[in-house]
Amino acid sequence: MILIPVRTKLIKKGDDLTSVILSSLRKNGLKLKDKDILLIASKVASIAEGRTVKLKDVTASLKAKEIAKEVDLDEKQVELILMHAEKIYGKVHKALLTLKNGFLIANAGIDKSNCKPDEVVLWPSNPQDSAEKIRKEIFKRTKKRVGIVIVDSRTAPLRWGTIGLALGFSGFHPIKDYRFKKDIFGNTFQITLQNLIDDLACAAHLLMGEAKEKTPIVLARDVPVKFSSKINVNSVFIPPDKCLYMKVLNENFKQASSLSS
Amino acid sequence: MILIPVRTKLIKKGDDLTSVILSSLRKNGLKLKDKDILLIASKVASIAEGRTVKLKDVTASLKAKEIAKEVDLDEKQVELILMHAEKIYGKVHKALLTLKNGFLIANAGIDKSNCKPDEVVLWPSNPQDSAEKIRKEIFKRTKKRVGIVIVDSRTAPLRWGTIGLALGFSGFHPIKDYRFKKDIFGNTFQITLQNLIDDLACAAHLLMGEAKEKTPIVLARDVPVKFSSKINVNSVFIPPDKCLYMKVLNENFKQASSLSS
């Protein structure tokens, strides 16, 4: 498996991301092949889609001000987090633990880095659609059948730092199902699934960096996934009542409700 | 960045893992270079170190029997989980959410796949030491300065399937610190760290597979990390009071105590 970071120009609102990707590949001397996977930083997908908010247009509520003081975040950013989060589970310095579009993520995915100093960036409005559109557009223009992943970062329990997360994807199966298959000793797997899409998002995240690397695209080649244009997009979300973490977190939901209402 | 899965023989108790790695690289036509990183499935490190338990040697307590029935796991396996977990936070079908060696992990890392049907596999007793020893032994035998990662799998909140996790590592810095650096627009990062080691473990996990692939070693080349033989091994663990997830989970600790006592 090969992963190649692709440098791009600075991406602006209204840019056609497919054009940027294809011209950046050319400038980096790369030629797209069938079954390549293009991983795209969610930040640039958001910016191209115009998903930025000017902080001067936001009025912080009393509640946002209180939380902002407690966690040491900009009060207008907190107001936006309160507006965009479906639930808030807790908070630490600089971060609220939120539920957003089915993801458990810090600050509803709203971020202040790599955008103009007076702005924040929201997630793409529908990262799944963004991935799907780019895949189809690339096929239209190049006739190559590729996979697309929109990559954001998240943190994990008890570990410092961010790892990758697949916000949206298109063109291949995100999960490898081992259930009812045999292991080396002939034992039958009962519950094992492998999350290929988040593993791959992490691999790309390692190369994208978080600062001014300007490599928001990663080309991945020879990735052991099954390509298909018809994918159940929800197959990567575990229902909360089956999730090892959410069962415990949801017991604290009374507190969450009182925070987010 | 290139990642190459390396097929090995079936690894048995008492095998010298360094010898297995070096001979498997040779058989796969691969030559080790300085700054290569070798990622090793924790399962084979455990097996080589003899960290398996025969289930017939375990007696399940009443409590283990009750939990086993509730979550549909082998009662002797549950007994071992109760013995090895430092805390138990909750449970779902087939899994307990446990704290083990500073990791939040399912079933205290105790697993029944890819071992003899009447056995379970524990984590290596000290994965950090295992990584360190293999790195030094490889340098002794080949004079190559490589990095080592012991890779296990974990699940993440609200996502199906397993992703990679670095249980132990040696030879390079696991975290990239962006604090006080500037982004593209000159904004200064205040809290951003990137967890390179877990990102890399995920990349390798994607290639190792979970069943009978028999590729428990992955050779990674051109990985953008800083090599050093002197690493603070604890630098990847966030203290629970600073962890976005643990603050909420610890509020449920009363229940956890009553479960694990």
PDB file of N, CA, C and O in Angstrom, chain A residues 1 3 94 103 114-115 155 158-164 166 178 183-184 187 189-190 193-195 198-199 202 205 210 213 235-236 238 245 251-252 255, chain B residues 1 3 94 114-115 155 158-164 166 178 183-184 187 189-190 193-195 198-199 205 209-210 213 235-236 238 245 248-249 251-252 255:
ATOM      1  N   MET A   1       0.858  -1.191   0.000  1.00  0.00           N
ATOM      2  CA  MET A   1       0.000   0.000   0.000  1.00  0.00           C
ATOM      3  C   MET A   1       0.891   1.237   0.000  1.00  0.00           C
ATOM      4  O   MET A   1       1.838   1.316   0.762  1.00  0.00           O
ATOM      5  N   LEU A   3       0.974   5.539   0.025  1.00  0.00           N
ATOM      6  CA  LEU A   3       0.224   6.781   0.245  1.00  0.00           C
ATOM      7  C   LEU A   3       1.119   7.959  -0.096  1.00  0.00           C
ATOM      8  O   LEU A   3       2.248   8.050   0.408  1.00  0.00           O
ATOM      9  N   LYS A  94     -10.714  23.640  26.433  1.00  0.00           N
ATOM     10  CA  LYS A  94     -10.716  23.856  24.982  1.00  0.00           C
ATOM     11  C   LYS A  94     -11.625  22.925  24.170  1.00  0.00           C
ATOM     12  O   LYS A  94     -11.608  22.989  22.936  1.00  0.00           O
ATOM     13  N   PHE A 103     -21.629  11.251  14.725  1.00  0.00           N
ATOM     14  CA  PHE A 103     -20.238  11.099  15.178  1.00  0.00           C
ATOM     15  C   PHE A 103     -20.108  11.637  16.609  1.00  0.00           C
ATOM     16  O   PHE A 103     -20.712  12.648  16.949  1.00  0.00           O
ATOM     17  N   ASN A 114      -6.382  26.955  10.273  1.00  0.00           N
ATOM     18  CA  ASN A 114      -6.323  27.014   8.813  1.00  0.00           C
ATOM     19  C   ASN A 114      -7.547  27.645   8.151  1.00  0.00           C
ATOM     20  O   ASN A 114      -8.045  27.171   7.121  1.00  0.00           O
ATOM     21  N   CYS A 115      -8.035  28.717   8.781  1.00  0.00           N
ATOM     22  CA  CYS A 115      -9.009  29.582   8.130  1.00  0.00           C
ATOM     23  C   CYS A 115      -8.668  31.007   8.550  1.00  0.00           C
ATOM     24  O   CYS A 115      -7.792  31.219   9.388  1.00  0.00           O
ATOM     25  N   THR A 155     -10.073  12.774  18.501  1.00  0.00           N
ATOM     26  CA  THR A 155      -9.215  12.215  19.550  1.00  0.00           C
ATOM     27  C   THR A 155      -9.826  10.899  20.014  1.00  0.00           C
ATOM     28  O   THR A 155     -10.976  10.595  19.710  1.00  0.00           O
ATOM     29  N   LEU A 158      -8.118   8.516  26.388  1.00  0.00           N
ATOM     30  CA  LEU A 158      -6.853   8.312  27.110  1.00  0.00           C
ATOM     31  C   LEU A 158      -5.588   8.432  26.265  1.00  0.00           C
ATOM     32  O   LEU A 158      -4.505   8.052  26.706  1.00  0.00           O
ATOM     33  N   ARG A 159      -5.729   8.937  25.061  1.00  0.00           N
ATOM     34  CA  ARG A 159      -4.562   9.123  24.194  1.00  0.00           C
ATOM     35  C   ARG A 159      -4.422  10.592  23.847  1.00  0.00           C
ATOM     36  O   ARG A 159      -5.397  11.260  23.536  1.00  0.00           O
ATOM     37  N   TRP A 160      -3.209  11.116  23.860  1.00  0.00           N
ATOM     38  CA  TRP A 160      -2.944  12.464  23.400  1.00  0.00           C
ATOM     39  C   TRP A 160      -3.068  12.539  21.883  1.00  0.00           C
ATOM     40  O   TRP A 160      -2.706  11.594  21.194  1.00  0.00           O
ATOM     41  N   GLY A 161      -3.508  13.674  21.397  1.00  0.00           N
ATOM     42  CA  GLY A 161      -3.382  13.980  19.970  1.00  0.00           C
ATOM     43  C   GLY A 161      -4.508  13.443  19.121  1.00  0.00           C
ATOM     44  O   GLY A 161      -5.333  12.628  19.547  1.00  0.00           O
ATOM     45  N   THR A 162      -4.508  13.927  17.890  1.00  0.00           N
ATOM     46  CA  THR A 162      -5.580  13.575  16.958  1.00  0.00           C
ATOM     47  C   THR A 162      -5.172  12.417  16.051  1.00  0.00           C
ATOM     48  O   THR A 162      -4.006  12.255  15.698  1.00  0.00           O
ATOM     49  N   ILE A 163      -6.172  11.631  15.676  1.00  0.00           N
ATOM     50  CA  ILE A 163      -5.998  10.600  14.648  1.00  0.00           C
ATOM     51  C   ILE A 163      -7.023  10.876  13.548  1.00  0.00           C
ATOM     52  O   ILE A 163      -7.842  11.788  13.686  1.00  0.00           O
ATOM     53  N   GLY A 164      -6.980  10.101  12.480  1.00  0.00           N
ATOM     54  CA  GLY A 164      -7.893  10.335  11.367  1.00  0.00           C
ATOM     55  C   GLY A 164      -9.282   9.767  11.600  1.00  0.00           C
ATOM     56  O   GLY A 164      -9.479   8.871  12.427  1.00  0.00           O
ATOM     57  N   ALA A 166     -12.967   9.058   9.043  1.00  0.00           N
ATOM     58  CA  ALA A 166     -13.617   9.189   7.724  1.00  0.00           C
ATOM     59  C   ALA A 166     -14.996   9.810   7.904  1.00  0.00           C
ATOM     60  O   ALA A 166     -15.912   9.164   8.400  1.00  0.00           O
ATOM     61  N   TYR A 178     -15.759 -10.144   9.227  1.00  0.00           N
ATOM     62  CA  TYR A 178     -15.140 -11.456   9.472  1.00  0.00           C
ATOM     63  C   TYR A 178     -16.112 -12.463  10.092  1.00  0.00           C
ATOM     64  O   TYR A 178     -15.735 -13.606  10.345  1.00  0.00           O
ATOM     65  N   ASP A 183     -10.557 -18.433  11.727  1.00  0.00           N
ATOM     66  CA  ASP A 183      -9.205 -17.940  11.935  1.00  0.00           C
ATOM     67  C   ASP A 183      -8.197 -19.065  11.649  1.00  0.00           C
ATOM     68  O   ASP A 183      -8.575 -20.134  11.149  1.00  0.00           O
ATOM     69  N   ILE A 184      -6.932 -18.826  11.949  1.00  0.00           N
ATOM     70  CA  ILE A 184      -5.871 -19.798  11.635  1.00  0.00           C
ATOM     71  C   ILE A 184      -6.155 -21.179  12.248  1.00  0.00           C
ATOM     72  O   ILE A 184      -5.866 -22.208  11.661  1.00  0.00           O
ATOM     73  N   ASN A 187     -11.193 -21.526  14.549  1.00  0.00           N
ATOM     74  CA  ASN A 187     -12.232 -20.889  15.358  1.00  0.00           C
ATOM     75  C   ASN A 187     -13.076 -19.992  14.450  1.00  0.00           C
ATOM     76  O   ASN A 187     -12.539 -19.324  13.572  1.00  0.00           O
ATOM     77  N   PHE A 189     -15.197 -16.666  13.820  1.00  0.00           N
ATOM     78  CA  PHE A 189     -15.394 -15.314  14.350  1.00  0.00           C
ATOM     79  C   PHE A 189     -16.876 -15.077  14.607  1.00  0.00           C
ATOM     80  O   PHE A 189     -17.727 -15.435  13.795  1.00  0.00           O
ATOM     81  N   GLN A 190     -17.187 -14.460  15.725  1.00  0.00           N
ATOM     82  CA  GLN A 190     -18.586 -14.207  16.043  1.00  0.00           C
ATOM     83  C   GLN A 190     -18.951 -12.747  15.897  1.00  0.00           C
ATOM     84  O   GLN A 190     -20.081 -12.425  15.517  1.00  0.00           O
ATOM     85  N   LEU A 193     -15.534  -7.258  13.084  1.00  0.00           N
ATOM     86  CA  LEU A 193     -15.592  -6.462  11.857  1.00  0.00           C
ATOM     87  C   LEU A 193     -14.336  -5.600  11.875  1.00  0.00           C
ATOM     88  O   LEU A 193     -13.862  -5.210  12.928  1.00  0.00           O
ATOM     89  N   GLN A 194     -13.821  -5.283  10.692  1.00  0.00           N
ATOM     90  CA  GLN A 194     -12.662  -4.397  10.638  1.00  0.00           C
ATOM     91  C   GLN A 194     -13.088  -3.095   9.959  1.00  0.00           C
ATOM     92  O   GLN A 194     -13.707  -3.108   8.899  1.00  0.00           O
ATOM     93  N   ASN A 195     -12.762  -1.982  10.585  1.00  0.00           N
ATOM     94  CA  ASN A 195     -13.135  -0.688  10.064  1.00  0.00           C
ATOM     95  C   ASN A 195     -12.022  -0.173   9.139  1.00  0.00           C
ATOM     96  O   ASN A 195     -11.087   0.509   9.564  1.00  0.00           O
ATOM     97  N   ASP A 198     -11.786   3.978   8.546  1.00  0.00           N
ATOM     98  CA  ASP A 198     -11.129   4.821   9.551  1.00  0.00           C
ATOM     99  C   ASP A 198      -9.635   4.500   9.627  1.00  0.00           C
ATOM    100  O   ASP A 198      -8.811   5.400   9.818  1.00  0.00           O
ATOM    101  N   ASP A 199      -9.281   3.214   9.472  1.00  0.00           N
ATOM    102  CA  ASP A 199      -7.852   2.856   9.391  1.00  0.00           C
ATOM    103  C   ASP A 199      -7.176   3.648   8.265  1.00  0.00           C
ATOM    104  O   ASP A 199      -6.085   4.198   8.438  1.00  0.00           O
ATOM    105  N   CYS A 202      -6.810   7.324   8.971  1.00  0.00           N
ATOM    106  CA  CYS A 202      -5.675   7.542   9.875  1.00  0.00           C
ATOM    107  C   CYS A 202      -4.359   7.542   9.099  1.00  0.00           C
ATOM    108  O   CYS A 202      -3.483   8.379   9.343  1.00  0.00           O
ATOM    109  N   HIS A 205      -4.185  10.790   7.393  1.00  0.00           N
ATOM    110  CA  HIS A 205      -4.049  11.866   8.388  1.00  0.00           C
ATOM    111  C   HIS A 205      -2.597  12.035   8.825  1.00  0.00           C
ATOM    112  O   HIS A 205      -2.115  13.150   9.036  1.00  0.00           O
ATOM    113  N   GLU A 210      -1.406  18.913  10.379  1.00  0.00           N
ATOM    114  CA  GLU A 210      -2.478  19.766  10.909  1.00  0.00           C
ATOM    115  C   GLU A 210      -2.200  21.241  10.665  1.00  0.00           C
ATOM    116  O   GLU A 210      -3.059  22.077  10.894  1.00  0.00           O
ATOM    117  N   GLU A 213       1.210  22.471   6.134  1.00  0.00           N
ATOM    118  CA  GLU A 213       1.819  21.540   5.193  1.00  0.00           C
ATOM    119  C   GLU A 213       1.261  21.724   3.771  1.00  0.00           C
ATOM    120  O   GLU A 213       1.927  21.406   2.796  1.00  0.00           O
ATOM    121  N   SER A 235     -23.439   1.855   6.900  1.00  0.00           N
ATOM    122  CA  SER A 235     -22.918   0.592   7.426  1.00  0.00           C
ATOM    123  C   SER A 235     -21.738   0.773   8.368  1.00  0.00           C
ATOM    124  O   SER A 235     -21.283  -0.171   8.981  1.00  0.00           O
ATOM    125  N   VAL A 236     -21.253   1.978   8.512  1.00  0.00           N
ATOM    126  CA  VAL A 236     -20.104   2.191   9.391  1.00  0.00           C
ATOM    127  C   VAL A 236     -20.521   2.745  10.762  1.00  0.00           C
ATOM    128  O   VAL A 236     -19.715   2.786  11.689  1.00  0.00           O
ATOM    129  N   ILE A 238     -22.374   2.360  14.235  1.00  0.00           N
ATOM    130  CA  ILE A 238     -22.952   1.371  15.156  1.00  0.00           C
ATOM    131  C   ILE A 238     -24.100   2.046  15.922  1.00  0.00           C
ATOM    132  O   ILE A 238     -23.967   3.189  16.340  1.00  0.00           O
ATOM    133  N   TYR A 245     -19.098   2.312  24.194  1.00  0.00           N
ATOM    134  CA  TYR A 245     -18.861   3.594  24.867  1.00  0.00           C
ATOM    135  C   TYR A 245     -20.166   4.344  25.131  1.00  0.00           C
ATOM    136  O   TYR A 245     -20.363   4.926  26.184  1.00  0.00           O
ATOM    137  N   GLU A 251     -25.815   7.056  29.919  1.00  0.00           N
ATOM    138  CA  GLU A 251     -26.294   7.093  31.301  1.00  0.00           C
ATOM    139  C   GLU A 251     -26.098   8.486  31.902  1.00  0.00           C
ATOM    140  O   GLU A 251     -26.724   8.831  32.879  1.00  0.00           O
ATOM    141  N   ASN A 252     -25.205   9.241  31.295  1.00  0.00           N
ATOM    142  CA  ASN A 252     -24.995  10.619  31.735  1.00  0.00           C
ATOM    143  C   ASN A 252     -25.813  11.603  30.904  1.00  0.00           C
ATOM    144  O   ASN A 252     -25.569  12.789  30.928  1.00  0.00           O
ATOM    145  N   GLN A 255     -27.537  14.829  32.304  1.00  0.00           N
ATOM    146  CA  GLN A 255     -26.649  15.986  32.393  1.00  0.00           C
ATOM    147  C   GLN A 255     -26.481  16.607  31.001  1.00  0.00           C
ATOM    148  O   GLN A 255     -26.531  17.816  30.847  1.00  0.00           O
TER     149      GLN A 255
ATOM    150  N   MET B   1       4.795   7.366   1.586  1.00  0.00           N
ATOM    151  CA  MET B   1       4.842   6.349   2.644  1.00  0.00           C
ATOM    152  C   MET B   1       4.406   5.013   2.042  1.00  0.00           C
ATOM    153  O   MET B   1       3.401   4.946   1.347  1.00  0.00           O
ATOM    154  N   LEU B   3       3.673   0.847   2.859  1.00  0.00           N
ATOM    155  CA  LEU B   3       3.476  -0.191   3.878  1.00  0.00           C
ATOM    156  C   LEU B   3       3.367  -1.540   3.194  1.00  0.00           C
ATOM    157  O   LEU B   3       2.555  -1.709   2.266  1.00  0.00           O
ATOM    158  N   LYS B  94     -20.985  -9.326  24.051  1.00  0.00           N
ATOM    159  CA  LYS B  94     -19.642  -9.834  23.740  1.00  0.00           C
ATOM    160  C   LYS B  94     -18.481  -8.955  24.210  1.00  0.00           C
ATOM    161  O   LYS B  94     -17.321  -9.255  23.894  1.00  0.00           O
ATOM    162  N   ASN B 114      -7.391 -16.551  16.724  1.00  0.00           N
ATOM    163  CA  ASN B 114      -6.033 -16.934  16.325  1.00  0.00           C
ATOM    164  C   ASN B 114      -5.165 -17.483  17.452  1.00  0.00           C
ATOM    165  O   ASN B 114      -3.984 -17.158  17.592  1.00  0.00           O
ATOM    166  N   CYS B 115      -5.801 -18.309  18.289  1.00  0.00           N
ATOM    167  CA  CYS B 115      -5.049 -19.120  19.239  1.00  0.00           C
ATOM    168  C   CYS B 115      -5.773 -20.465  19.311  1.00  0.00           C
ATOM    169  O   CYS B 115      -6.837 -20.634  18.724  1.00  0.00           O
ATOM    170  N   THR B 155     -11.938  -0.585  19.295  1.00  0.00           N
ATOM    171  CA  THR B 155     -13.081   0.027  18.629  1.00  0.00           C
ATOM    172  C   THR B 155     -13.141   1.492  19.046  1.00  0.00           C
ATOM    173  O   THR B 155     -12.490   1.904  20.000  1.00  0.00           O
ATOM    174  N   LEU B 158     -19.290   4.869  18.485  1.00  0.00           N
ATOM    175  CA  LEU B 158     -20.292   5.010  17.414  1.00  0.00           C
ATOM    176  C   LEU B 158     -19.850   4.510  16.038  1.00  0.00           C
ATOM    177  O   LEU B 158     -20.517   4.793  15.032  1.00  0.00           O
ATOM    178  N   ARG B 159     -18.735   3.792  15.967  1.00  0.00           N
ATOM    179  CA  ARG B 159     -18.265   3.253  14.697  1.00  0.00           C
ATOM    180  C   ARG B 159     -18.209   1.734  14.783  1.00  0.00           C
ATOM    181  O   ARG B 159     -17.759   1.173  15.773  1.00  0.00           O
ATOM    182  N   TRP B 160     -18.638   1.040  13.746  1.00  0.00           N
ATOM    183  CA  TRP B 160     -18.495  -0.402  13.666  1.00  0.00           C
ATOM    184  C   TRP B 160     -17.032  -0.765  13.426  1.00  0.00           C
ATOM    185  O   TRP B 160     -16.321  -0.054  12.710  1.00  0.00           O
ATOM    186  N   GLY B 161     -16.630  -1.895  13.957  1.00  0.00           N
ATOM    187  CA  GLY B 161     -15.363  -2.485  13.557  1.00  0.00           C
ATOM    188  C   GLY B 161     -14.160  -1.974  14.311  1.00  0.00           C
ATOM    189  O   GLY B 161     -14.215  -0.987  15.039  1.00  0.00           O
ATOM    190  N   THR B 162     -13.072  -2.687  14.117  1.00  0.00           N
ATOM    191  CA  THR B 162     -11.837  -2.383  14.833  1.00  0.00           C
ATOM    192  C   THR B 162     -10.910  -1.518  13.987  1.00  0.00           C
ATOM    193  O   THR B 162     -10.877  -1.622  12.767  1.00  0.00           O
ATOM    194  N   ILE B 163     -10.159  -0.665  14.683  1.00  0.00           N
ATOM    195  CA  ILE B 163      -9.070   0.086  14.051  1.00  0.00           C
ATOM    196  C   ILE B 163      -7.782  -0.250  14.818  1.00  0.00           C
ATOM    197  O   ILE B 163      -7.831  -0.966  15.816  1.00  0.00           O
ATOM    198  N   GLY B 164      -6.666   0.262  14.353  1.00  0.00           N
ATOM    199  CA  GLY B 164      -5.387  -0.054  15.000  1.00  0.00           C
ATOM    200  C   GLY B 164      -5.134   0.763  16.256  1.00  0.00           C
ATOM    201  O   GLY B 164      -5.734   1.822  16.461  1.00  0.00           O
ATOM    202  N   ALA B 166      -1.584   1.512  18.989  1.00  0.00           N
ATOM    203  CA  ALA B 166      -0.183   1.214  19.315  1.00  0.00           C
ATOM    204  C   ALA B 166      -0.064   0.869  20.794  1.00  0.00           C
ATOM    205  O   ALA B 166      -0.188   1.733  21.650  1.00  0.00           O
ATOM    206  N   TYR B 178       2.030  20.534  17.728  1.00  0.00           N
ATOM    207  CA  TYR B 178       1.827  21.749  16.933  1.00  0.00           C
ATOM    208  C   TYR B 178       1.660  22.997  17.801  1.00  0.00           C
ATOM    209  O   TYR B 178       1.484  24.085  17.271  1.00  0.00           O
ATOM    210  N   ASP B 183      -0.491  28.228  11.695  1.00  0.00           N
ATOM    211  CA  ASP B 183      -1.135  27.576  10.556  1.00  0.00           C
ATOM    212  C   ASP B 183      -0.965  28.438   9.304  1.00  0.00           C
ATOM    213  O   ASP B 183      -0.206  29.436   9.328  1.00  0.00           O
ATOM    214  N   ILE B 184      -1.625  28.072   8.225  1.00  0.00           N
ATOM    215  CA  ILE B 184      -1.459  28.779   6.946  1.00  0.00           C
ATOM    216  C   ILE B 184      -1.748  30.280   7.083  1.00  0.00           C
ATOM    217  O   ILE B 184      -1.099  31.107   6.457  1.00  0.00           O
ATOM    218  N   ASN B 187      -2.503  31.894  12.337  1.00  0.00           N
ATOM    219  CA  ASN B 187      -3.084  31.620  13.647  1.00  0.00           C
ATOM    220  C   ASN B 187      -2.141  30.698  14.415  1.00  0.00           C
ATOM    221  O   ASN B 187      -1.551  29.788  13.825  1.00  0.00           O
ATOM    222  N   PHE B 189      -1.456  27.681  16.951  1.00  0.00           N
ATOM    223  CA  PHE B 189      -2.118  26.520  17.551  1.00  0.00           C
ATOM    224  C   PHE B 189      -1.991  26.578  19.068  1.00  0.00           C
ATOM    225  O   PHE B 189      -0.930  26.886  19.593  1.00  0.00           O
ATOM    226  N   GLN B 190      -3.074  26.262  19.749  1.00  0.00           N
ATOM    227  CA  GLN B 190      -3.021  26.305  21.208  1.00  0.00           C
ATOM    228  C   GLN B 190      -3.008  24.914  21.826  1.00  0.00           C
ATOM    229  O   GLN B 190      -2.401  24.707  22.862  1.00  0.00           O
ATOM    230  N   LEU B 193      -2.147  18.496  19.035  1.00  0.00           N
ATOM    231  CA  LEU B 193      -1.091  17.484  18.958  1.00  0.00           C
ATOM    232  C   LEU B 193      -1.584  16.456  17.957  1.00  0.00           C
ATOM    233  O   LEU B 193      -2.786  16.215  17.849  1.00  0.00           O
ATOM    234  N   GLN B 194      -0.658  15.836  17.248  1.00  0.00           N
ATOM    235  CA  GLN B 194      -1.064  14.776  16.322  1.00  0.00           C
ATOM    236  C   GLN B 194      -0.505  13.457  16.822  1.00  0.00           C
ATOM    237  O   GLN B 194       0.674  13.344  17.157  1.00  0.00           O
ATOM    238  N   ASN B 195      -1.365  12.464  16.890  1.00  0.00           N
ATOM    239  CA  ASN B 195      -0.964  11.154  17.392  1.00  0.00           C
ATOM    240  C   ASN B 195      -0.477  10.291  16.214  1.00  0.00           C
ATOM    241  O   ASN B 195      -1.250   9.577  15.580  1.00  0.00           O
ATOM    242  N   ASP B 198      -0.633   6.124  16.704  1.00  0.00           N
ATOM    243  CA  ASP B 198      -1.905   5.420  16.498  1.00  0.00           C
ATOM    244  C   ASP B 198      -2.336   5.508  15.032  1.00  0.00           C
ATOM    245  O   ASP B 198      -2.888   4.545  14.484  1.00  0.00           O
ATOM    246  N   ASP B 199      -2.097   6.663  14.397  1.00  0.00           N
ATOM    247  CA  ASP B 199      -2.349   6.761  12.947  1.00  0.00           C
ATOM    248  C   ASP B 199      -1.591   5.657  12.201  1.00  0.00           C
ATOM    249  O   ASP B 199      -2.142   4.987  11.317  1.00  0.00           O
ATOM    250  N   HIS B 205      -2.716  -1.894  10.625  1.00  0.00           N
ATOM    251  CA  HIS B 205      -3.861  -2.749  10.966  1.00  0.00           C
ATOM    252  C   HIS B 205      -4.704  -3.059   9.730  1.00  0.00           C
ATOM    253  O   HIS B 205      -5.204  -4.169   9.549  1.00  0.00           O
ATOM    254  N   GLY B 209      -5.044  -7.463   8.778  1.00  0.00           N
ATOM    255  CA  GLY B 209      -6.262  -8.272   8.818  1.00  0.00           C
ATOM    256  C   GLY B 209      -6.448  -8.897  10.182  1.00  0.00           C
ATOM    257  O   GLY B 209      -5.587  -8.778  11.062  1.00  0.00           O
ATOM    258  N   GLU B 210      -7.584  -9.566  10.352  1.00  0.00           N
ATOM    259  CA  GLU B 210      -7.926 -10.107  11.670  1.00  0.00           C
ATOM    260  C   GLU B 210      -8.006 -11.640  11.656  1.00  0.00           C
ATOM    261  O   GLU B 210      -8.133 -12.261  12.697  1.00  0.00           O
ATOM    262  N   GLU B 213      -4.852 -14.286   7.579  1.00  0.00           N
ATOM    263  CA  GLU B 213      -3.968 -13.673   6.594  1.00  0.00           C
ATOM    264  C   GLU B 213      -2.507 -14.060   6.815  1.00  0.00           C
ATOM    265  O   GLU B 213      -1.703 -14.049   5.883  1.00  0.00           O
ATOM    266  N   SER B 235       4.469   9.652  26.926  1.00  0.00           N
ATOM    267  CA  SER B 235       4.039  10.895  26.300  1.00  0.00           C
ATOM    268  C   SER B 235       2.786  10.736  25.445  1.00  0.00           C
ATOM    269  O   SER B 235       2.227  11.710  24.976  1.00  0.00           O
ATOM    270  N   VAL B 236       2.327   9.543  25.251  1.00  0.00           N
ATOM    271  CA  VAL B 236       1.138   9.326  24.424  1.00  0.00           C
ATOM    272  C   VAL B 236      -0.145   9.154  25.262  1.00  0.00           C
ATOM    273  O   VAL B 236      -1.244   9.160  24.738  1.00  0.00           O
ATOM    274  N   ILE B 238      -2.853  10.542  27.789  1.00  0.00           N
ATOM    275  CA  ILE B 238      -3.413  11.765  28.358  1.00  0.00           C
ATOM    276  C   ILE B 238      -3.928  11.452  29.768  1.00  0.00           C
ATOM    277  O   ILE B 238      -4.537  10.402  29.984  1.00  0.00           O
ATOM    278  N   TYR B 245     -13.200  12.122  27.067  1.00  0.00           N
ATOM    279  CA  TYR B 245     -14.100  10.983  27.262  1.00  0.00           C
ATOM    280  C   TYR B 245     -14.112  10.520  28.724  1.00  0.00           C
ATOM    281  O   TYR B 245     -15.146  10.207  29.278  1.00  0.00           O
ATOM    282  N   VAL B 248     -16.321  12.142  31.481  1.00  0.00           N
ATOM    283  CA  VAL B 248     -17.715  11.693  31.527  1.00  0.00           C
ATOM    284  C   VAL B 248     -17.786  10.261  32.062  1.00  0.00           C
ATOM    285  O   VAL B 248     -18.602   9.944  32.927  1.00  0.00           O
ATOM    286  N   LEU B 249     -16.902   9.407  31.560  1.00  0.00           N
ATOM    287  CA  LEU B 249     -16.939   8.002  31.995  1.00  0.00           C
ATOM    288  C   LEU B 249     -16.680   7.885  33.505  1.00  0.00           C
ATOM    289  O   LEU B 249     -17.290   7.077  34.178  1.00  0.00           O
ATOM    290  N   GLU B 251     -17.530   9.785  35.789  1.00  0.00           N
ATOM    291  CA  GLU B 251     -18.709  10.105  36.593  1.00  0.00           C
ATOM    292  C   GLU B 251     -19.556   8.855  36.828  1.00  0.00           C
ATOM    293  O   GLU B 251     -20.360   8.806  37.738  1.00  0.00           O
ATOM    294  N   ASN B 252     -19.345   7.872  35.988  1.00  0.00           N
ATOM    295  CA  ASN B 252     -20.034   6.591  36.183  1.00  0.00           C
ATOM    296  C   ASN B 252     -19.171   5.596  36.950  1.00  0.00           C
ATOM    297  O   ASN B 252     -19.430   4.413  36.961  1.00  0.00           O
ATOM    298  N   GLN B 255     -20.533   3.055  39.588  1.00  0.00           N
ATOM    299  CA  GLN B 255     -21.067   1.817  39.016  1.00  0.00           C
ATOM    300  C   GLN B 255     -19.903   0.901  38.640  1.00  0.00           C
ATOM    301  O   GLN B 255     -19.930  -0.298  38.894  1.00  0.00           O
TER     302      GLN B 255
END
